[in-house]
PDB file of C-alpha atoms in Angstrom:
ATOM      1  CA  UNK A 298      10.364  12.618   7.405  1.00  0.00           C
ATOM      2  CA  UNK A 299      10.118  10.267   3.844  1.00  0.00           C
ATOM      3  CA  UNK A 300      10.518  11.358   0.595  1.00  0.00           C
ATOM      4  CA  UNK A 301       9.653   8.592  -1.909  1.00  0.00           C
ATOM      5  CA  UNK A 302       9.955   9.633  -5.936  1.00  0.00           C
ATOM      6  CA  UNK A 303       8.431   7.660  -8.848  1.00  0.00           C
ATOM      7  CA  UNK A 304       7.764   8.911 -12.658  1.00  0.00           C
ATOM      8  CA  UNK A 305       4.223   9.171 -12.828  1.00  0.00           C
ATOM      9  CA  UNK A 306       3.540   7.607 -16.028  1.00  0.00           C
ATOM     10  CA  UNK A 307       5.708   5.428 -19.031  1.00  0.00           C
ATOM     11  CA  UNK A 308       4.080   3.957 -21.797  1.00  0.00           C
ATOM     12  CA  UNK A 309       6.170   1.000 -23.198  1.00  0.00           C
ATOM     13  CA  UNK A 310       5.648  -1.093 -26.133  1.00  0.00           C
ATOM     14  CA  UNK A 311       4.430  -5.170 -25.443  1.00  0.00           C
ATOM     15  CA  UNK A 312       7.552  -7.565 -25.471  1.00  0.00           C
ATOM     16  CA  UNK A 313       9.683  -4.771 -24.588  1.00  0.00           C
ATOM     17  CA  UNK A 314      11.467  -3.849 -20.991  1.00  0.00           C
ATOM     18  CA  UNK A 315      10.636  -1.377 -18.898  1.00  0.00           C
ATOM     19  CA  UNK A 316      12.744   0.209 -15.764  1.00  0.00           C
ATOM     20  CA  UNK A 317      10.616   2.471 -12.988  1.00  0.00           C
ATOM     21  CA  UNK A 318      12.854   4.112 -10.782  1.00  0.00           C
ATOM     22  CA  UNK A 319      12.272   5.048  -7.351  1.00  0.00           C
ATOM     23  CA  UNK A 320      14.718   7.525  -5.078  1.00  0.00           C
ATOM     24  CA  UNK A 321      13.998   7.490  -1.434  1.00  0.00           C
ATOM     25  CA  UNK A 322      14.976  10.088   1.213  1.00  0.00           C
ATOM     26  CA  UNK A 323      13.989   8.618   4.818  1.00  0.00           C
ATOM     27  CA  UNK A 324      15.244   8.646   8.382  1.00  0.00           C
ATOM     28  CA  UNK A 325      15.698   4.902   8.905  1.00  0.00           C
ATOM     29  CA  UNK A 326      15.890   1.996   6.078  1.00  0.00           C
ATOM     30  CA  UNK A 327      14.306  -1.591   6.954  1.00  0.00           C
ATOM     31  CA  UNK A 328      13.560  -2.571   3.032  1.00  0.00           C
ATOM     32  CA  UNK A 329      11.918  -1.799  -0.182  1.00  0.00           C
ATOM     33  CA  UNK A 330       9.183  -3.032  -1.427  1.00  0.00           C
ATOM     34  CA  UNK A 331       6.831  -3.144  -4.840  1.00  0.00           C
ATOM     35  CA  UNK A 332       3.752  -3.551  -5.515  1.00  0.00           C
ATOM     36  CA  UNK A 333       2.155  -3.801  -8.681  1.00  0.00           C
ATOM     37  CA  UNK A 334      -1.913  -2.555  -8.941  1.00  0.00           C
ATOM     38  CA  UNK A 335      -4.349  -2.834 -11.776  1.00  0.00           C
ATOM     39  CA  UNK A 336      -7.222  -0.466 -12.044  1.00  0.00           C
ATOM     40  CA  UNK A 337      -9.756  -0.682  -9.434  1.00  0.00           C
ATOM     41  CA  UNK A 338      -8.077  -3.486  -7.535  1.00  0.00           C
ATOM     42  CA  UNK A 339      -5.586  -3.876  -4.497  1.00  0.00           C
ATOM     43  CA  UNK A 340      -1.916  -3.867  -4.263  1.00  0.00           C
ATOM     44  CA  UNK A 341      -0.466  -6.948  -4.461  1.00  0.00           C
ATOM     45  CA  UNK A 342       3.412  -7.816  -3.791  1.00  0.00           C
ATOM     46  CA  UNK A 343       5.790  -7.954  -6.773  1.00  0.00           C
ATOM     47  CA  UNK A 344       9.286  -7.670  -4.416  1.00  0.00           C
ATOM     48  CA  UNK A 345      11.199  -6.809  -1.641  1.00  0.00           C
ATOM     49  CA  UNK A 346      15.027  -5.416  -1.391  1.00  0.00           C
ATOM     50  CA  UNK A 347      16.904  -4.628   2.107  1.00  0.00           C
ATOM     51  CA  UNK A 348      20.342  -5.449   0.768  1.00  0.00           C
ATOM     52  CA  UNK A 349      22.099  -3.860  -2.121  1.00  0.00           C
ATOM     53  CA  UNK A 350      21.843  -5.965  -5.380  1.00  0.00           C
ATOM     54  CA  UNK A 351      19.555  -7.321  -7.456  1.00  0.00           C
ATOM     55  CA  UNK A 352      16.282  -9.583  -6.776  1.00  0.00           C
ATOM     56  CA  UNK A 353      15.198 -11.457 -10.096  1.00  0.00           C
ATOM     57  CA  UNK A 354      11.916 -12.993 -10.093  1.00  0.00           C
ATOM     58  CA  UNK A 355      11.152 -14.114 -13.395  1.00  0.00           C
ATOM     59  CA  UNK A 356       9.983 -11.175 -16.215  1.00  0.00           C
ATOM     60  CA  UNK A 357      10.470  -9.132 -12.948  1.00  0.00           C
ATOM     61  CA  UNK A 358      13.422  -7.997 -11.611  1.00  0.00           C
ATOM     62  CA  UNK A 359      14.435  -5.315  -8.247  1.00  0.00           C
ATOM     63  CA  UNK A 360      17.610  -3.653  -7.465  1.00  0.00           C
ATOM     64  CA  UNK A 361      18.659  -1.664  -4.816  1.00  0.00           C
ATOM     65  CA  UNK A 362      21.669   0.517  -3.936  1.00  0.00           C
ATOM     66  CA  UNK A 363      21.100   1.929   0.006  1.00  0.00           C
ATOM     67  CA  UNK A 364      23.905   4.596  -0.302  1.00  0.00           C
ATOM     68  CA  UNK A 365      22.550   5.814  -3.220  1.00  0.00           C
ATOM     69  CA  UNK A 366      18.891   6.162  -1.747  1.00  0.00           C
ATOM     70  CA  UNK A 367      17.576   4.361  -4.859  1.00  0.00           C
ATOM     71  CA  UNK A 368      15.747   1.227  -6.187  1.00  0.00           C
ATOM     72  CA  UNK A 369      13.856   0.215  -9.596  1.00  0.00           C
ATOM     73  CA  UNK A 370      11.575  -2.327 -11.027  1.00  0.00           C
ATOM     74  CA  UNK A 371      12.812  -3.991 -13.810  1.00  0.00           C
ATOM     75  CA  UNK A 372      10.164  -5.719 -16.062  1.00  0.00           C
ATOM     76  CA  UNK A 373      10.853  -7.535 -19.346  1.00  0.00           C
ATOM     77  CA  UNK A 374       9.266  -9.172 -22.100  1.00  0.00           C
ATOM     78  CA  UNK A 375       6.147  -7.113 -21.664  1.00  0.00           C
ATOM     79  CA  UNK A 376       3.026  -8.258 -21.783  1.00  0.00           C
ATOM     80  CA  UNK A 377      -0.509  -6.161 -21.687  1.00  0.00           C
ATOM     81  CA  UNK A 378      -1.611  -7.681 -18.663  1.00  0.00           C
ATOM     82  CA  UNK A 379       1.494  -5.427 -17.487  1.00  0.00           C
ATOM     83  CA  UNK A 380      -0.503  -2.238 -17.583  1.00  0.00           C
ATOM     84  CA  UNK A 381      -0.624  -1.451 -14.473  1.00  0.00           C
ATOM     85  CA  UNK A 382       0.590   1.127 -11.846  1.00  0.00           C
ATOM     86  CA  UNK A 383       3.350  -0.048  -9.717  1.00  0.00           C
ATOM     87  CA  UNK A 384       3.902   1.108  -6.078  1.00  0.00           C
ATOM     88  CA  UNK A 385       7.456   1.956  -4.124  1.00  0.00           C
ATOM     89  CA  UNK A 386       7.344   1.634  -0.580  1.00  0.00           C
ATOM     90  CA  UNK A 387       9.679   1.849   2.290  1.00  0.00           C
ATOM     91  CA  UNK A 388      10.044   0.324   5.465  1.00  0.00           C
ATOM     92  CA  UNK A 389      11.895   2.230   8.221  1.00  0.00           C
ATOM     93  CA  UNK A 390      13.768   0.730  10.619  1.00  0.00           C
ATOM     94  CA  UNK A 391      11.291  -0.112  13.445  1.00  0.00           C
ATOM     95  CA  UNK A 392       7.880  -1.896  13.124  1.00  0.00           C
ATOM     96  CA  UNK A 393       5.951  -2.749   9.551  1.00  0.00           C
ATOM     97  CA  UNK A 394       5.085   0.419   8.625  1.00  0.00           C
ATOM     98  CA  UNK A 395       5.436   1.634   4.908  1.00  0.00           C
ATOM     99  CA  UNK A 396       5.489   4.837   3.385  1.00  0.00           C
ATOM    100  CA  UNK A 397       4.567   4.822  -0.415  1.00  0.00           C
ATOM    101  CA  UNK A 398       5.458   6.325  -3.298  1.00  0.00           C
ATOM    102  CA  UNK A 399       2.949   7.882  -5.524  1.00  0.00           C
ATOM    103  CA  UNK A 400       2.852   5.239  -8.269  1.00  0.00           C
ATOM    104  CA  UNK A 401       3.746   4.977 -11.597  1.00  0.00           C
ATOM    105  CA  UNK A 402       1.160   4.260 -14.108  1.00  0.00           C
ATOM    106  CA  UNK A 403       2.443   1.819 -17.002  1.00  0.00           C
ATOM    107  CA  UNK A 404       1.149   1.354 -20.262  1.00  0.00           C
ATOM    108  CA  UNK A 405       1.894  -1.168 -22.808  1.00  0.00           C
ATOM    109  CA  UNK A 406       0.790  -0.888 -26.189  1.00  0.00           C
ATOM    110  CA  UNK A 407       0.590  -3.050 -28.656  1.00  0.00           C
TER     111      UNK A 407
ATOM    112  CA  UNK B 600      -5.490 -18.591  -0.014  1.00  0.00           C
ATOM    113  CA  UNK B 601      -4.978 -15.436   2.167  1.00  0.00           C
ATOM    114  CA  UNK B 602      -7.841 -13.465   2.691  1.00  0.00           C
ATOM    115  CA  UNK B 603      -8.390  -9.628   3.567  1.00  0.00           C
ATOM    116  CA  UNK B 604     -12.061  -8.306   3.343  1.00  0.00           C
ATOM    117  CA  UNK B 605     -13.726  -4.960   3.600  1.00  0.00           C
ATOM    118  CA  UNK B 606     -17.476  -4.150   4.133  1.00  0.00           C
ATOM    119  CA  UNK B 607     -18.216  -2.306   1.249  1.00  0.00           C
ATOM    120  CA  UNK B 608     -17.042  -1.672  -2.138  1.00  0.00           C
ATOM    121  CA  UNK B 609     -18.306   1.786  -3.030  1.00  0.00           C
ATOM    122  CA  UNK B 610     -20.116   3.887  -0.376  1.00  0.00           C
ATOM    123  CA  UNK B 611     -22.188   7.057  -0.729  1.00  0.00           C
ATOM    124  CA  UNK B 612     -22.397   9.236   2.464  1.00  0.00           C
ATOM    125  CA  UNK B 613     -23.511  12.445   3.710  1.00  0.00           C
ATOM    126  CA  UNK B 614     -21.292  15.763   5.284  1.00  0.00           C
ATOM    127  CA  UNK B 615     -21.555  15.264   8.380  1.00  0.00           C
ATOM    128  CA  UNK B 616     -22.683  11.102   9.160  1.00  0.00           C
ATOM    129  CA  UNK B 617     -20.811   8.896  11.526  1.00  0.00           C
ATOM    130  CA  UNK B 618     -19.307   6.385   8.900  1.00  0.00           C
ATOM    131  CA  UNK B 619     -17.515   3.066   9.594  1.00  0.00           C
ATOM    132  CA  UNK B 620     -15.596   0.870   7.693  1.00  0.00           C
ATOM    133  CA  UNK B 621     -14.867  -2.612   8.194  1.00  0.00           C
ATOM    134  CA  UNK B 622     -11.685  -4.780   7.578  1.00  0.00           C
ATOM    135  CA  UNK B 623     -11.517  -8.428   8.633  1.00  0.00           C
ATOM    136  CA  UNK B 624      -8.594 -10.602   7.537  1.00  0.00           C
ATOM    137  CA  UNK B 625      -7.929 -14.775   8.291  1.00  0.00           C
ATOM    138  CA  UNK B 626      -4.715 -14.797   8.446  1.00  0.00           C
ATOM    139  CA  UNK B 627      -3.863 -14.149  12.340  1.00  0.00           C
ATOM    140  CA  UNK B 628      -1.938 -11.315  11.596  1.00  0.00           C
ATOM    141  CA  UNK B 629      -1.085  -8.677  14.277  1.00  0.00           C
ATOM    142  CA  UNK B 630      -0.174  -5.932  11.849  1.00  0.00           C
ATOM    143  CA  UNK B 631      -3.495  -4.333  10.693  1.00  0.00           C
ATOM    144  CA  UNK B 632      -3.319  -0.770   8.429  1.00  0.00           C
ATOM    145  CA  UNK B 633      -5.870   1.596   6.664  1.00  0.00           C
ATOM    146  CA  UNK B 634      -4.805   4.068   4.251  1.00  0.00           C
ATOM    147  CA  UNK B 635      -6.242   5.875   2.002  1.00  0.00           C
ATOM    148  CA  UNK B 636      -5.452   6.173  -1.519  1.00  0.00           C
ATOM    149  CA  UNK B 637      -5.790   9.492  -3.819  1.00  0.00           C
ATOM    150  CA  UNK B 638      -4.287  10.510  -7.482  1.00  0.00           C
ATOM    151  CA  UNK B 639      -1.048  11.731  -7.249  1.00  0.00           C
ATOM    152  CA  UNK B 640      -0.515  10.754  -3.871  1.00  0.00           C
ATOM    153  CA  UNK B 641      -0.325   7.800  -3.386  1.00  0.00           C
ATOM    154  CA  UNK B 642      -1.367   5.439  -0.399  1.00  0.00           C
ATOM    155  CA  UNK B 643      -0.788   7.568   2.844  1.00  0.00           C
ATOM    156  CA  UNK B 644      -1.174   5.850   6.079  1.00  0.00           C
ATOM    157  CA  UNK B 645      -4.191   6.522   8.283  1.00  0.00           C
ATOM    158  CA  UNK B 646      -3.746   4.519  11.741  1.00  0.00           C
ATOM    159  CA  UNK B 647      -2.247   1.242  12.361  1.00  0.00           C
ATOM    160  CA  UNK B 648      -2.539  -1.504  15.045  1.00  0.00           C
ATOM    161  CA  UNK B 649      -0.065  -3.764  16.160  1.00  0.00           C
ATOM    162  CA  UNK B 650      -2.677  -6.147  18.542  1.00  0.00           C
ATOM    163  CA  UNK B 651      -5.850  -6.222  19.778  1.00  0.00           C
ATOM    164  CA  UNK B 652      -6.551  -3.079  21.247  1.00  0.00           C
ATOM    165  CA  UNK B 653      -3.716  -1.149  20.287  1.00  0.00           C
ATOM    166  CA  UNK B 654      -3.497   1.707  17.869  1.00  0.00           C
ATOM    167  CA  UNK B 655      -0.984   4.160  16.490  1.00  0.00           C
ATOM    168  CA  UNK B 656      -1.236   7.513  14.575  1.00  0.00           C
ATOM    169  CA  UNK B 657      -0.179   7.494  11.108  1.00  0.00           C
ATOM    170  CA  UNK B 658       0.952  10.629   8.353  1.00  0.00           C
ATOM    171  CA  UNK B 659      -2.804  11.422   8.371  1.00  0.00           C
ATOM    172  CA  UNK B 660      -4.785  10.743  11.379  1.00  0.00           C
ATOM    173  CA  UNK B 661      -7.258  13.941  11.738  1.00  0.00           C
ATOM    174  CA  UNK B 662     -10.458  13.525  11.381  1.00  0.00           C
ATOM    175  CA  UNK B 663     -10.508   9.390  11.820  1.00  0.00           C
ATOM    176  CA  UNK B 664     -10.240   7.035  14.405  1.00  0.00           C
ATOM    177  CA  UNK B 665      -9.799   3.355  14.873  1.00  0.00           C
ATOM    178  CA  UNK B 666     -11.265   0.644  16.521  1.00  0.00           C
ATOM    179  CA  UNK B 667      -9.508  -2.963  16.871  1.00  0.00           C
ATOM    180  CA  UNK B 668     -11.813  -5.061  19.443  1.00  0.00           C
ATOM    181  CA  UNK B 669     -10.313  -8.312  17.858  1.00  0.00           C
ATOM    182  CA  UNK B 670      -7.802  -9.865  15.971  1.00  0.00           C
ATOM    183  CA  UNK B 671      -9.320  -9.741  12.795  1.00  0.00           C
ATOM    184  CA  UNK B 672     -11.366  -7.426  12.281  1.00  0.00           C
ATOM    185  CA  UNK B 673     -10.340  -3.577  12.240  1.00  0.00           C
ATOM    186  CA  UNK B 674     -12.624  -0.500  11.831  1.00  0.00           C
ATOM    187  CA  UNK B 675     -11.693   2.980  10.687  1.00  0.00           C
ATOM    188  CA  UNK B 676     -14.284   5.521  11.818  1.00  0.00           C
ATOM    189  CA  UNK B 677     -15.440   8.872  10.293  1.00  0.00           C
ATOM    190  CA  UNK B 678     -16.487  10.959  13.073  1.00  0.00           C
ATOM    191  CA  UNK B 679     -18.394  13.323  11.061  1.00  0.00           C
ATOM    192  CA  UNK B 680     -17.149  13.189   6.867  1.00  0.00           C
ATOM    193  CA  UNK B 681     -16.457  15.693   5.200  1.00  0.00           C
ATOM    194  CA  UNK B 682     -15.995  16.092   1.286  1.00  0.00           C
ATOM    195  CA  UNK B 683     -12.258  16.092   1.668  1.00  0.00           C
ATOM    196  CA  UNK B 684     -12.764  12.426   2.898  1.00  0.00           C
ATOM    197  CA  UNK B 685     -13.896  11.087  -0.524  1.00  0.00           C
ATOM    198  CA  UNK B 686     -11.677   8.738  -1.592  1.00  0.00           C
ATOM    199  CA  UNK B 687     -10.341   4.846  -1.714  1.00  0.00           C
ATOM    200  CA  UNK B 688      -9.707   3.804   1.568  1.00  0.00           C
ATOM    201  CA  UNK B 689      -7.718   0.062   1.705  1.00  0.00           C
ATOM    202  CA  UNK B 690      -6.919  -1.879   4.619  1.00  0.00           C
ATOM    203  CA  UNK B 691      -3.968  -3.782   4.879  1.00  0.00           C
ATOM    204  CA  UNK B 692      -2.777  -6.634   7.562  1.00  0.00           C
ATOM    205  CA  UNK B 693       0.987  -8.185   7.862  1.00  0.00           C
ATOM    206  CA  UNK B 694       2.307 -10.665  10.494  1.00  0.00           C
ATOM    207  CA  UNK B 695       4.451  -9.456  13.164  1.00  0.00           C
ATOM    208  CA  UNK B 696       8.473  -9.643  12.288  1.00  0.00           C
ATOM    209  CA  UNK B 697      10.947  -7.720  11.082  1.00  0.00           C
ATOM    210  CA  UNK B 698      11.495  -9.619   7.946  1.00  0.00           C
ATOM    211  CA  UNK B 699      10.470  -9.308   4.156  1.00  0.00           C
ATOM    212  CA  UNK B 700       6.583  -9.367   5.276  1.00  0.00           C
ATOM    213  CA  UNK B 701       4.931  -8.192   2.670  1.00  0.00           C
ATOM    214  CA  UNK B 702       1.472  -6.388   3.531  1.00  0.00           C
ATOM    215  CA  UNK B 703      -1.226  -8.088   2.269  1.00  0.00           C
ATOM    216  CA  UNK B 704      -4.302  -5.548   0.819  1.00  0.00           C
ATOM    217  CA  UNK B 705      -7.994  -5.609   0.972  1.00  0.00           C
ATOM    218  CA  UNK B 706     -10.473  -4.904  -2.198  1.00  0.00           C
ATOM    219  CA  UNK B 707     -10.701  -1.145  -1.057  1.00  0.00           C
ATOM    220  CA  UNK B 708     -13.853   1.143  -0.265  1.00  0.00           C
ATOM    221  CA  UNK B 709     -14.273   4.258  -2.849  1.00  0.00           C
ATOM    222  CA  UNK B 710     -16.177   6.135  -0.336  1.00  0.00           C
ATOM    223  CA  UNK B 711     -17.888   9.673  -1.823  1.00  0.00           C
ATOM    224  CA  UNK B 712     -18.850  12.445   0.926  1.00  0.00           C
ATOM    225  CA  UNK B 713     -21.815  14.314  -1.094  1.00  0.00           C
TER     226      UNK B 713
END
């Protein structure tokens, strides 16, 4: 089976950084990805890891350590369009399918 | 601009109704999902296709099935709801590969079983 853990909520102050991290327990590793979803809308890709380092994509950033079993989601210079919950998911090792964390809700205050 | 639709937005049913829900998507993509999406848990995977006609169980099958007649277009079916089936349901489609494809979402359908 998966087991995918996420804080369930940080609150985080605009122009600050803020780091979500996600441990991962699975049978079979094919990639990480996040996902970042505002209220009453879909998912929508932030990032994807499948080798150990660090993915920076611009006030974003995702690292991942496979022998570790753990990734997070970097995000700096916040803004309050960040407010948002943001989704771990992993990808075994055969086919597309992704099992998801339950989501951390972020919220940036003023 | 990809594209993944679903047939409703919010949907009020009965216990006990047949209910479908529709996902089409324009990208071509072989890789078609439907989860559904509750607080604290996260997105849990219904069913999933890989082609036309082909369909495989997810972490929560009972008490749906699927339909995918064509390409684009993939239906998740509610035998007979229940209240335990209120939720948001999202459909998902990726292209086939083993690489970094990302899975590209639908609107969602907050369906309520009265």
């Amino acid at each position: 089976g998966q087991n995918i853990d996420q804080p369930t909520e940080m609150t985080a102050t605009e122009g600050a950084i803020v780091q979500i991290n996600c441990t991962y327990q699975t049978s079979g590793f094919n990639g990480l990805f996040w996902y970042q979803q505002h209220a009453g809308e879909a998912p929508t890709f932030l990032s994807y890891n499948v080798l150990d380092g660090l993915e920076e994509k611009g006030r974003f950033s995702s690292f991942l350590s496979r022998s570790k079993g753990y990734s997070y989601l970097l995000l700096k210079e916040l803004q309050m369009k960040d407010s948002a919950s943001y989704l771990c998911a992993v990808r075994k090792a055969a086919g597309n399918k992704l099992t998801f964390g339950g989501g951390t809700r972020v919220l940036v205050k003023p | 601009d990809v594209k993944v639709t679903q047939s409703s937005r919010y949907l009020v049913k009965r216990t006990g109704e047949k209910v479908f829900l529709e996902c089409v998507q324009d990208m071509d993509h072989e890789n078609m999902f439907w989860y559904r999406q509750d607080p604290g848990l996260g997105l849990r995977l219904i069913y999933f296709s890989y082609d036309v006609k082909m369909k495989e169980k997810g972490d929560i099958p009972e008490g749906y099935s699927v339909s995918r007649e064509k390409k684009e277009r993939f239906s998740l079916i509610l035998e007979s709801a229940s209240t335990n089936q209120t939720s948001m349901y999202l459909c998902a489609s990726t292209p086939w590969g083993e690489t970094g494809n990302e899975q590209f979402f639908g609107p969602g359908t907050r369906l309520t079983v009265l």
